[in-house]
mmCIF file of C-alpha atoms (C1' of nucleotides) in Angstrom:
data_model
loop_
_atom_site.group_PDB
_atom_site.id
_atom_site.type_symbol
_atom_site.label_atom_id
_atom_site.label_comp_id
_atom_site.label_asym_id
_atom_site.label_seq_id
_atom_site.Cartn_x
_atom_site.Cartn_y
_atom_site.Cartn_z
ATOM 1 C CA UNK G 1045 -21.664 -22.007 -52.521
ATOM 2 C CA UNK G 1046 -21.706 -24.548 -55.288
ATOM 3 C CA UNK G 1047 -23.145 -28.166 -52.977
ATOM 4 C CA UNK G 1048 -23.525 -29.440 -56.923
ATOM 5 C CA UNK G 1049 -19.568 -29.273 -57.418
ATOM 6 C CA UNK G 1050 -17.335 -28.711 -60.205
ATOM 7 C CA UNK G 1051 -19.138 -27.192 -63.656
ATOM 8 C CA UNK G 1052 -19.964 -29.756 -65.633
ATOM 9 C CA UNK G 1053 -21.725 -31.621 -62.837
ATOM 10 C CA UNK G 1054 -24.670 -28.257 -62.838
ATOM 11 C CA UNK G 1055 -24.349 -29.106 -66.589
ATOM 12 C CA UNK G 1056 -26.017 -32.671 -66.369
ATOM 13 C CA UNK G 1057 -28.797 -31.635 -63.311
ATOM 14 C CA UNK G 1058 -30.021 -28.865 -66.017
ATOM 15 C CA UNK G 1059 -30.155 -31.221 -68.899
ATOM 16 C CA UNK G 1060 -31.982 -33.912 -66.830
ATOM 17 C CA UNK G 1061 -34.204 -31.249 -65.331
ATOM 18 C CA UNK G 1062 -35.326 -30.209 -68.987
ATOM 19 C CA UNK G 1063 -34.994 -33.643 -69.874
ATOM 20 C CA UNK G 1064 -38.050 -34.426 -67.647
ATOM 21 C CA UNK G 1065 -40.171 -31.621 -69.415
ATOM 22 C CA UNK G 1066 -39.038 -32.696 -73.029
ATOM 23 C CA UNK G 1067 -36.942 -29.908 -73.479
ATOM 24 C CA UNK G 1068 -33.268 -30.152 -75.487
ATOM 25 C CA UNK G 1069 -30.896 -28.878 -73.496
ATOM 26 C CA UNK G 1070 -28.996 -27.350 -76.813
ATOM 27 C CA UNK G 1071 -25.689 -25.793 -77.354
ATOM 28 C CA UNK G 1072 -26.912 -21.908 -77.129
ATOM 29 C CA UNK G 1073 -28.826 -22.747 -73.843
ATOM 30 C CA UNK G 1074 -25.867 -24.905 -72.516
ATOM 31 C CA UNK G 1075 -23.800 -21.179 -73.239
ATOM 32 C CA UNK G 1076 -26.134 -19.522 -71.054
ATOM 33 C CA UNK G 1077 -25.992 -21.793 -68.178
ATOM 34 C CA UNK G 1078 -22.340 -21.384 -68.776
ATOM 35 C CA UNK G 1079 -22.062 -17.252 -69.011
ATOM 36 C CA UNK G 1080 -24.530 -17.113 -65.156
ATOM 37 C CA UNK G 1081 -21.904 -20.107 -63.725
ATOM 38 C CA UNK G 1082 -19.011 -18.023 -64.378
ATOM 39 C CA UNK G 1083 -20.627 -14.676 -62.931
ATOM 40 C CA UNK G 1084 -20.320 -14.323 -58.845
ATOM 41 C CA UNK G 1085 -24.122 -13.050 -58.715
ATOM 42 C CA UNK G 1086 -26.694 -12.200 -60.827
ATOM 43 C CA UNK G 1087 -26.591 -11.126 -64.537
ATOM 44 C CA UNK G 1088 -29.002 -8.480 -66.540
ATOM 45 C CA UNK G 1089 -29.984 -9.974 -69.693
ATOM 46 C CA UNK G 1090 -27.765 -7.251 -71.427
ATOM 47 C CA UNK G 1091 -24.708 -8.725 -69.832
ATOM 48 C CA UNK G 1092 -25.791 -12.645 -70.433
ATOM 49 C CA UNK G 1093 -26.370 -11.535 -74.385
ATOM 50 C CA UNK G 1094 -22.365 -10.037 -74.426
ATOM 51 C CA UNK G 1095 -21.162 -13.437 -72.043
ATOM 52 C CA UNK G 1096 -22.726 -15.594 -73.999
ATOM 53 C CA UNK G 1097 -20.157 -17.772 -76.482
ATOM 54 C CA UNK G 1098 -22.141 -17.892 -79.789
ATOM 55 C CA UNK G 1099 -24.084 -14.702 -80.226
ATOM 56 C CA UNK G 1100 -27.440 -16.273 -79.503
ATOM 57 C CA UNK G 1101 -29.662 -13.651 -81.103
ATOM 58 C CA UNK G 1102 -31.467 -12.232 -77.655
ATOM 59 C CA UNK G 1103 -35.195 -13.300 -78.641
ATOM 60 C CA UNK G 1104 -33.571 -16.824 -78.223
ATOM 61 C CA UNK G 1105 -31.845 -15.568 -75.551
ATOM 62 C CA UNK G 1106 -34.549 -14.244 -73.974
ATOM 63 C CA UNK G 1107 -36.586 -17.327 -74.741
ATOM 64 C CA UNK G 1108 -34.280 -19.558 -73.201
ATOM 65 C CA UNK G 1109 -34.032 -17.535 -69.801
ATOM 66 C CA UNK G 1110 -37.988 -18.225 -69.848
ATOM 67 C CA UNK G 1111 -37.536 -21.845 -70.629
ATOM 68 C CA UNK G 1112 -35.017 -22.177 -67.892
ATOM 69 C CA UNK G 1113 -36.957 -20.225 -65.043
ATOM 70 C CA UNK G 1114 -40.202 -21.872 -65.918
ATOM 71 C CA UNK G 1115 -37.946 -25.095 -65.704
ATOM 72 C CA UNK G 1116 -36.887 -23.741 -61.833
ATOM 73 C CA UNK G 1117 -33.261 -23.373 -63.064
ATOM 74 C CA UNK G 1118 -32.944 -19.473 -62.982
ATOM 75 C CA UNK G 1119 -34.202 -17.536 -60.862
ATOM 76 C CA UNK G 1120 -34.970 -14.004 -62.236
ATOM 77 C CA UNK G 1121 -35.241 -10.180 -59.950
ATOM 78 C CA UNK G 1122 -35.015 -6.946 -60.994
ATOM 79 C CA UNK G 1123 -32.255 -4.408 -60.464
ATOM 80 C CA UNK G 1124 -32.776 -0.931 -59.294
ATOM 81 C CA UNK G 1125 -33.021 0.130 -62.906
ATOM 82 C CA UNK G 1126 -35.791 -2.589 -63.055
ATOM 83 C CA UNK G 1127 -33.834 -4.601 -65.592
ATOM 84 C CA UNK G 1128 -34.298 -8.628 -65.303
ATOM 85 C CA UNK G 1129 -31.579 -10.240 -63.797
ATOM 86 C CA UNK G 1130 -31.337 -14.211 -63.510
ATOM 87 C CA UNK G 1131 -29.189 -16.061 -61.349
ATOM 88 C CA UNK G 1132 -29.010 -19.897 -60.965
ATOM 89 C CA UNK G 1133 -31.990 -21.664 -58.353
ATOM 90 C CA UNK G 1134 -30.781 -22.491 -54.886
ATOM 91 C CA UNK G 1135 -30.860 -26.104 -55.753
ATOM 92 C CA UNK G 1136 -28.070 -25.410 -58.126
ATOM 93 C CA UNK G 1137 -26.168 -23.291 -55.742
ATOM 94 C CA UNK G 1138 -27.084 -22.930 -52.527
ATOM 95 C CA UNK G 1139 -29.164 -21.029 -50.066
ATOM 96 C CA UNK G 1140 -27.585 -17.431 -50.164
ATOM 97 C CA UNK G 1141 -28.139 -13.568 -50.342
ATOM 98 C CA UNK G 1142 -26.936 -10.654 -51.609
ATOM 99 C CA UNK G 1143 -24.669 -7.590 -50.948
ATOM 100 C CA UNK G 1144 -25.155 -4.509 -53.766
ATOM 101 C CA UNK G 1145 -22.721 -1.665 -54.353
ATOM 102 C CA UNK G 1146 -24.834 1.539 -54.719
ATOM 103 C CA UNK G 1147 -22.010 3.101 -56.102
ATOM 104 C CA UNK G 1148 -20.863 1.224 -58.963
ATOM 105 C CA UNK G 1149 -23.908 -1.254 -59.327
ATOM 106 C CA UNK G 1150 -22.105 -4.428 -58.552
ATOM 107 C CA UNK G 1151 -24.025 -7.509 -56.967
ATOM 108 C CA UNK G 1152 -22.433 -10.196 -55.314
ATOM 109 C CA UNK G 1153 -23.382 -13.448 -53.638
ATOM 110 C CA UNK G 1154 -23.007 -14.209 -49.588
ATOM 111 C CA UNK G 1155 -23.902 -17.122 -47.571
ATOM 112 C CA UNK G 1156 -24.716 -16.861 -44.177
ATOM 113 C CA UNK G 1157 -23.524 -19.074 -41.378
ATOM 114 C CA UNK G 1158 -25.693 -21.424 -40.146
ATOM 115 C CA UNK G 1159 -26.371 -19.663 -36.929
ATOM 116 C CA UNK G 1160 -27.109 -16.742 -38.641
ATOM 117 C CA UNK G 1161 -29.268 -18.253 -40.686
ATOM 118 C CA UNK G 1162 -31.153 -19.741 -38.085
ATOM 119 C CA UNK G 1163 -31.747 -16.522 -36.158
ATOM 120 C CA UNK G 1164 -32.876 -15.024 -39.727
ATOM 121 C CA UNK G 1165 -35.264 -17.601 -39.627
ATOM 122 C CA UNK G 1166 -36.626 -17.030 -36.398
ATOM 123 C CA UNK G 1167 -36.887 -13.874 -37.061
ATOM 124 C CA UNK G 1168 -38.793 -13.756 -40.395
ATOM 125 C CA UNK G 1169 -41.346 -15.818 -39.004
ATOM 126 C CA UNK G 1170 -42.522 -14.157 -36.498
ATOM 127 C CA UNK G 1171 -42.511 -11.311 -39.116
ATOM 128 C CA UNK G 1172 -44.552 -13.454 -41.106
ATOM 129 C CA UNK G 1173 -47.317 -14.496 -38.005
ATOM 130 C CA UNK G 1174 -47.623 -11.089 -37.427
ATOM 131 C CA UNK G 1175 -49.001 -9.967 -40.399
ATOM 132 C CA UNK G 1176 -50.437 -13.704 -40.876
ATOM 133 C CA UNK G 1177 -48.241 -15.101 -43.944
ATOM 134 C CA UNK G 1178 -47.318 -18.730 -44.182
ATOM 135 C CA UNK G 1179 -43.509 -18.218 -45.198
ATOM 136 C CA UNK G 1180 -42.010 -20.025 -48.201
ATOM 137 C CA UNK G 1181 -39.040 -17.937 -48.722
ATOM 138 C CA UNK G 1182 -36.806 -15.123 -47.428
ATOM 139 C CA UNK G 1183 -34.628 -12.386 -49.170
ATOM 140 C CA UNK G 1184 -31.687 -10.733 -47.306
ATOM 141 C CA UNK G 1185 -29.965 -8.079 -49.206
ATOM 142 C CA UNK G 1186 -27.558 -5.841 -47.818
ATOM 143 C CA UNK G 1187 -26.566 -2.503 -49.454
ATOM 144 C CA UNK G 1188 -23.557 -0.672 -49.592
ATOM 145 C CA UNK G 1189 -20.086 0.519 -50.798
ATOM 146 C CA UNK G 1190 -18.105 -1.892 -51.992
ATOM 147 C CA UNK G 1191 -14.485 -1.781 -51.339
ATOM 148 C CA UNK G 1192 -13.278 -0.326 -54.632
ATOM 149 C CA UNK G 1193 -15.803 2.335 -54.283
ATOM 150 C CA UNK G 1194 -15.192 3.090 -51.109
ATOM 151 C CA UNK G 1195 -12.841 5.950 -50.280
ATOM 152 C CA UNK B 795 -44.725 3.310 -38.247
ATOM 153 C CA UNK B 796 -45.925 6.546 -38.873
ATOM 154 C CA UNK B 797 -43.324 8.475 -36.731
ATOM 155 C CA UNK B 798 -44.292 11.990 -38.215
ATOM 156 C CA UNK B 799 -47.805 11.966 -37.184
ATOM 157 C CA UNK B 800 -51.057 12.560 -39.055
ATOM 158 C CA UNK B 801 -51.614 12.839 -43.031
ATOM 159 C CA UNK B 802 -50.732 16.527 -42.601
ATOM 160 C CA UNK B 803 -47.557 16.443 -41.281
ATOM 161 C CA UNK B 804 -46.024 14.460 -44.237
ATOM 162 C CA UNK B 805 -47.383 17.039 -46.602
ATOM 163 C CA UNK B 806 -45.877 19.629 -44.670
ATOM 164 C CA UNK B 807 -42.235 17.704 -44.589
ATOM 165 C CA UNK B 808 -42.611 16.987 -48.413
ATOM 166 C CA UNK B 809 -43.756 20.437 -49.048
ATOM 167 C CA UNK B 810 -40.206 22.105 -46.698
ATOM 168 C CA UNK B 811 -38.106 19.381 -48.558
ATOM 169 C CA UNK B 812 -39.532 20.354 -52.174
ATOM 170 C CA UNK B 813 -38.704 24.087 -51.508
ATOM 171 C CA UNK B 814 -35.356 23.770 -50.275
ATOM 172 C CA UNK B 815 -34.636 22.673 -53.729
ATOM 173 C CA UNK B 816 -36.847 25.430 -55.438
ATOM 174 C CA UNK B 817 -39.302 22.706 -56.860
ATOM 175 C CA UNK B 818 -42.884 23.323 -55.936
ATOM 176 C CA UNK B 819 -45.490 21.409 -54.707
ATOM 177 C CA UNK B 820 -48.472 21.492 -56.476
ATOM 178 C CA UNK B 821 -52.419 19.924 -55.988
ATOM 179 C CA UNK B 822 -51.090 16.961 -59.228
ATOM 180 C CA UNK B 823 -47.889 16.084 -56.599
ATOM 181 C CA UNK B 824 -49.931 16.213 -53.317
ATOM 182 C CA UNK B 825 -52.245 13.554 -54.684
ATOM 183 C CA UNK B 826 -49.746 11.344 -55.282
ATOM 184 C CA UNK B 827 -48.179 12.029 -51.993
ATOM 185 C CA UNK B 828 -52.031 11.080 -50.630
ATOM 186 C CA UNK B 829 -51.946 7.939 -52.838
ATOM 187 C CA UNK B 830 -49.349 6.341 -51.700
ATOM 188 C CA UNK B 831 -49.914 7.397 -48.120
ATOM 189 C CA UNK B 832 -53.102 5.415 -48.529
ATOM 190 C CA UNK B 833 -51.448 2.234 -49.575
ATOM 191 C CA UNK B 834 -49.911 -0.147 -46.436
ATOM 192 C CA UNK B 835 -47.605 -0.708 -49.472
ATOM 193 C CA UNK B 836 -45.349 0.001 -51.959
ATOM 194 C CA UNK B 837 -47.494 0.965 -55.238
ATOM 195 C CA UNK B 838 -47.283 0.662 -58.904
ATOM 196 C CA UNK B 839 -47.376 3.519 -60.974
ATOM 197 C CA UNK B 840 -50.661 1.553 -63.309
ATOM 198 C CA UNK B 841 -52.071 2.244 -59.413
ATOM 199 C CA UNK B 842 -50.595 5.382 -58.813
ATOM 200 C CA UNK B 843 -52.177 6.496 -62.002
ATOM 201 C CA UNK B 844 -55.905 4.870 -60.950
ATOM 202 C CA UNK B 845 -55.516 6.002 -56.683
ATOM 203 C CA UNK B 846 -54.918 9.651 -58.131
ATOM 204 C CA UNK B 847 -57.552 11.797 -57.682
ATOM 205 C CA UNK B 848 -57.471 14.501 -60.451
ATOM 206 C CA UNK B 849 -56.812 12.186 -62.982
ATOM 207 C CA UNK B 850 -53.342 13.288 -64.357
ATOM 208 C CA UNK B 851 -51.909 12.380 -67.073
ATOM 209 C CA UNK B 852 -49.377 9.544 -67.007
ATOM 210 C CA UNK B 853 -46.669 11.792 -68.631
ATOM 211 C CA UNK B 854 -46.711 14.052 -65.154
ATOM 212 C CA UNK B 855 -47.064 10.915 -62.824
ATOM 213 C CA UNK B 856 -43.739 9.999 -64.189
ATOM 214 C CA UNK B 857 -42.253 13.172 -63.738
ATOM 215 C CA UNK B 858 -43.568 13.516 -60.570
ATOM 216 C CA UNK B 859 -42.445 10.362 -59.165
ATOM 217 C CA UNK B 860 -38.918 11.316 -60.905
ATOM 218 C CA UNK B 861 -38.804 14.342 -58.731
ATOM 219 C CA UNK B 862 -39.682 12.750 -55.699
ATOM 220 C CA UNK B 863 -37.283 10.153 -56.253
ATOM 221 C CA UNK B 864 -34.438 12.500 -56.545
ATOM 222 C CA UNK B 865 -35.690 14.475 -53.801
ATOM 223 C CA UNK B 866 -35.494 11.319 -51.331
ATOM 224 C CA UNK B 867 -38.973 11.586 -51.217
ATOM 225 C CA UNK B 868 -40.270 8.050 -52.528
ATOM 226 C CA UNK B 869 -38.400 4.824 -52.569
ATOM 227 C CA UNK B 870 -38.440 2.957 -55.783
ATOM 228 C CA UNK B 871 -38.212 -0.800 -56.284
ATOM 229 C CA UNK B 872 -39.742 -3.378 -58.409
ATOM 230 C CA UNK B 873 -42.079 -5.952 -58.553
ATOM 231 C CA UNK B 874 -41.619 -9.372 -59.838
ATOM 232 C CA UNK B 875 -42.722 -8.287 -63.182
ATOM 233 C CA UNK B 876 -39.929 -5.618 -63.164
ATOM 234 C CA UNK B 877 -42.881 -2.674 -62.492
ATOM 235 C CA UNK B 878 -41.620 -0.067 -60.501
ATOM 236 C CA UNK B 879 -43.322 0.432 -57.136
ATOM 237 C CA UNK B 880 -43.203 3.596 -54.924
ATOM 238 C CA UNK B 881 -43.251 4.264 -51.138
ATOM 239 C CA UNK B 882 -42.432 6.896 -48.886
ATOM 240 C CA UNK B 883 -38.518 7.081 -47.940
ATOM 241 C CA UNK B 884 -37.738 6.150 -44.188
ATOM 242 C CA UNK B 885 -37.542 9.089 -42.815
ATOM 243 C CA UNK B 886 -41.461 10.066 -43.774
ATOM 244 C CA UNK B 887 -42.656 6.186 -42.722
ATOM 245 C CA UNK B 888 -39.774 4.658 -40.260
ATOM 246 C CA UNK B 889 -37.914 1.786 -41.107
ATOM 247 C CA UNK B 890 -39.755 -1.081 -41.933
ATOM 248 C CA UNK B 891 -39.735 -4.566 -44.233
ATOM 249 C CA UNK B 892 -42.130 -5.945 -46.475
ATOM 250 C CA UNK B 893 -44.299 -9.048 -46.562
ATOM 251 C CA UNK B 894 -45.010 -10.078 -49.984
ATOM 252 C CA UNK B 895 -47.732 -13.368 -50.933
ATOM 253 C CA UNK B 896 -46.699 -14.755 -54.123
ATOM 254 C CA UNK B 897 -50.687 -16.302 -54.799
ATOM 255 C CA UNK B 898 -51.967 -12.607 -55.031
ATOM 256 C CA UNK B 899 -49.051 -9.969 -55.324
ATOM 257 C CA UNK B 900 -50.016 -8.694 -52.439
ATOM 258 C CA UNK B 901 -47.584 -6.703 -50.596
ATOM 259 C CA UNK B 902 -47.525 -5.238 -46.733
ATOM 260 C CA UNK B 903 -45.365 -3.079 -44.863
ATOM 261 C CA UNK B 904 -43.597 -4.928 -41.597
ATOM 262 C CA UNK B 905 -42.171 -3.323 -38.761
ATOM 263 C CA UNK B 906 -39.821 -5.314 -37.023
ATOM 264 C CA UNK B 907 -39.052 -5.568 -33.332
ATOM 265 C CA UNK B 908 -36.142 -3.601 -31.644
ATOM 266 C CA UNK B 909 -34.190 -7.215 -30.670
ATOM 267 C CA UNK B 910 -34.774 -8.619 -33.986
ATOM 268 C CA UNK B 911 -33.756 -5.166 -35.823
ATOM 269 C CA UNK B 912 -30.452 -5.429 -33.486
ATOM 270 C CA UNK B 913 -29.866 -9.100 -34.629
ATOM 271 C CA UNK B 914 -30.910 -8.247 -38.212
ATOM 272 C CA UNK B 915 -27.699 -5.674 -37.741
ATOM 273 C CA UNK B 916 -25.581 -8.018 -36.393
ATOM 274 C CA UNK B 917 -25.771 -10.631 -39.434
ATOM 275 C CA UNK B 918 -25.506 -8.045 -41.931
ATOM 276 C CA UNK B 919 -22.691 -6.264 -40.586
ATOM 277 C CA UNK B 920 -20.720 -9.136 -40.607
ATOM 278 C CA UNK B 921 -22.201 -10.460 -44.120
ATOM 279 C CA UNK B 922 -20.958 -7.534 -45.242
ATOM 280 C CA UNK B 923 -17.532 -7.457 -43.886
ATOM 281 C CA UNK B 924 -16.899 -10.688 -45.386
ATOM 282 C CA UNK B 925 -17.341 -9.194 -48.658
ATOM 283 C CA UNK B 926 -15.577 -6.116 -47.591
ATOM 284 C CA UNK B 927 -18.199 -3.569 -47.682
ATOM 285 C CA UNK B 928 -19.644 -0.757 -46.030
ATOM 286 C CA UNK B 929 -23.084 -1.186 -44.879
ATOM 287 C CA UNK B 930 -25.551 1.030 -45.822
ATOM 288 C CA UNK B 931 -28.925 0.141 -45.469
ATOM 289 C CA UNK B 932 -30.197 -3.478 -45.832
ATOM 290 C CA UNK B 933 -33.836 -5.307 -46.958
ATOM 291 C CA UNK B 934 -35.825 -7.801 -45.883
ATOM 292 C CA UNK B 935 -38.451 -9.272 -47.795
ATOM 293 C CA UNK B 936 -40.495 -11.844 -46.706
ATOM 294 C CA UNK B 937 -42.078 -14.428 -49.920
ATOM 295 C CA UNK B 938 -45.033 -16.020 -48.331
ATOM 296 C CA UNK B 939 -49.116 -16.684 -48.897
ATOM 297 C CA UNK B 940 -51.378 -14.292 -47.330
ATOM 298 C CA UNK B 941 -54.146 -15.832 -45.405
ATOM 299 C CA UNK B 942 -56.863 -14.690 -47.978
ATOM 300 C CA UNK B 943 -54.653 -16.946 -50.675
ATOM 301 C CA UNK B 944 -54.020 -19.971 -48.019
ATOM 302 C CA UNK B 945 -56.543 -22.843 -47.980
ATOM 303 C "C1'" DT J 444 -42.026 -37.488 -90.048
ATOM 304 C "C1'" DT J 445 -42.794 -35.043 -85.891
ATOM 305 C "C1'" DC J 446 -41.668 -31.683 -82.620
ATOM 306 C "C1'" DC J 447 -38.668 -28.696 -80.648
ATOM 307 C "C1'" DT J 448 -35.707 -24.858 -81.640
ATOM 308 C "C1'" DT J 449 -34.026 -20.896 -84.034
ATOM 309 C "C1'" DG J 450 -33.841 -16.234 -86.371
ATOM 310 C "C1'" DC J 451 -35.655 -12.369 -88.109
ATOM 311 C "C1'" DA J 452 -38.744 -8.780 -87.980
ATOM 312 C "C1'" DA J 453 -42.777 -6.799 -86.212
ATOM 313 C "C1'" DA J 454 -45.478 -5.922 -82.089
ATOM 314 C "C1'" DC J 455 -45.901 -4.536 -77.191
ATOM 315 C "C1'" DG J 456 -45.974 -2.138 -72.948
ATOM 316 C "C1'" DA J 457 -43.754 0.636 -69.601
ATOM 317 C "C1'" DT J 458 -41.289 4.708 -69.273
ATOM 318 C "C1'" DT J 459 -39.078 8.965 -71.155
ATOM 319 C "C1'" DT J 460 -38.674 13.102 -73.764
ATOM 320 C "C1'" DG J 461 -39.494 17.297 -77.004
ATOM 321 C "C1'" DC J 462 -42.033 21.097 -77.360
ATOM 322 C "C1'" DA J 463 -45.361 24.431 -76.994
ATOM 323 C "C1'" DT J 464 -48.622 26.104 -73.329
ATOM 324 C "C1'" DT J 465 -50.056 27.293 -68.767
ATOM 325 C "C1'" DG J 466 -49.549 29.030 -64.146
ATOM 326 C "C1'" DG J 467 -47.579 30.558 -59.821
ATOM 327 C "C1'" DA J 468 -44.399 33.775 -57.152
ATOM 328 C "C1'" DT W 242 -41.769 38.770 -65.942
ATOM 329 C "C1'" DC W 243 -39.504 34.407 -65.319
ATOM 330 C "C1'" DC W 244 -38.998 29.879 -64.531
ATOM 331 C "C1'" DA W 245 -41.249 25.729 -63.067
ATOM 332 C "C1'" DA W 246 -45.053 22.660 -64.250
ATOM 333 C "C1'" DT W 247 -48.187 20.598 -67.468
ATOM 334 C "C1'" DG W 248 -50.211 17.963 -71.420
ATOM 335 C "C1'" DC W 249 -49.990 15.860 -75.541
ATOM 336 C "C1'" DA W 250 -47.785 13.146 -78.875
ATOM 337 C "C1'" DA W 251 -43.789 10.974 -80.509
ATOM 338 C "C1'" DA W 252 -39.752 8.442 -79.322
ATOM 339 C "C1'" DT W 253 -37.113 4.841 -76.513
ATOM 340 C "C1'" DC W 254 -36.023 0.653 -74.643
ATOM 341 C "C1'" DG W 255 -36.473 -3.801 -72.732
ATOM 342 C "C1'" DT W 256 -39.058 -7.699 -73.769
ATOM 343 C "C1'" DT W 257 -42.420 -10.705 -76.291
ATOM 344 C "C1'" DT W 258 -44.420 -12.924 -80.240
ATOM 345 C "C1'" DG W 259 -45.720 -14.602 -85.150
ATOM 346 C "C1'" DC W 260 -44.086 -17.119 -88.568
ATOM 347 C "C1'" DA W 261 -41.278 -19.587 -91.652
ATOM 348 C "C1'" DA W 262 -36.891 -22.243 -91.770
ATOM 349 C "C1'" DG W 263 -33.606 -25.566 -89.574
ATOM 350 C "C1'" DG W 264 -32.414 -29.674 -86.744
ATOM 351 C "C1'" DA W 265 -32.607 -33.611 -83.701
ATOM 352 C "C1'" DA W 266 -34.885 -37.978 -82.465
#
DNA sequence: TTCCTTGCAAACGATTTGCATTGGA
DNA sequence: TCCAATGCAAATCGTTTGCAAGGAA
């Protein structure tokens, strides 16, 4: 789940990845990066602004989530309540989808096995030529009760 | 992917499903029903609001997709902008996945093949063991450019 | 010095709600 | 009559932005 390895190593790709766009990669933003590493799948803003070290004030916080998805190093959906919620690009952490708890809202990451994935693949294509899409990208996410909600 | 049958019939299910919970259905509530029945898509309410016929009022709109919502009537989700979007619920449209082209926004309903469906089953049952939990339901969403957008 | 970054407060836009009115069974 | 449905305006809430101050190269 993490091909990048231990922490500090996502640390450096960000900062050189900002680096390229003149961009500081400062001690609030380096908090964020930190606060989404430590979660297991994505994070609302709401949750980011309590995880985060320093209280970053949330228009910075909110302006750094821009900086860093512009920059292609979050990735930002929208929960069922239609909140934002950013998780780290795949090129941070790996191709991988998600399973979500109806019950209690939780939202975790899962990678697929490579045969899986390949039959996803085969599948979503000919999805795609059917309704005449070029593909680019794919979204699996499975819903459900998690086991702590479950009876 | 209309398994109920003509334009009629889903009026006629929403209409039974409305009164079993006392709630009626008036002309402002059919149109929407019509609306989005119209669509091959999930829609936005700022659509909703323009497809509607009589134009009502944005306040009722809400409150009308509210009910329907909680009535298992309409699916919500939301866009990449964190808009919601409507559809009809499964049981009025069949199951089904979307198609979505990031160039225009543009989103399409998919029906997937019985084989795939099965496979699609197969990898999400045992995604979701692996995280322990109880399948529900599951999405697929296809990220591609449609071939109006692709050069 | 030159830009990028930050903080605060004000502005925004989508959605929700209070309340008085209307309308259907 | 009685309760649901409506319409308007005001209120919320997440998010964005203007602007002046602070900080790194």
């Amino acid at each position: 789940m993490q091909p990048t390895g231990p922490t500090t190593e996502v640390h450096e790709l960000v900062k050189r990845r900002l680096a390229e766009n003149g961009i500081r990669y400062t001690s609030g933003r380096r908090s964020v990066v930190t606060a989404i590493q430590m979660a297991s799948g994505p994070r609302s803003t709401a949750e980011l602004s309590q995880e985060t070290t320093d209280d970053l004030p949330i228009s910075s916080l909110y302006r750094t989530l821009a900086i860093f998805e512009n920059a292609g190093i979050l990735k930002r959906d929208h929960g069922p309540h239609g909140l934002a919620r950013y998780e780290l690009a795949e090129w941070l952490t790996g191709h991988h989808h998600h399973v979500v708890c109806i019950a209690c809202g939780a939202i975790e990451d899962i990678e697929v096995s490579d045969k899986a994935e390949s039959e996803l693949h085969a599948i979503v294509s000919t999805l795609a030529s059917l309704a005449g899409y070029r593909v680019l990208d794919h979204i699996l996410e499975v819903e459900g009760v998690c086991e702590a909600c479950d009876d």
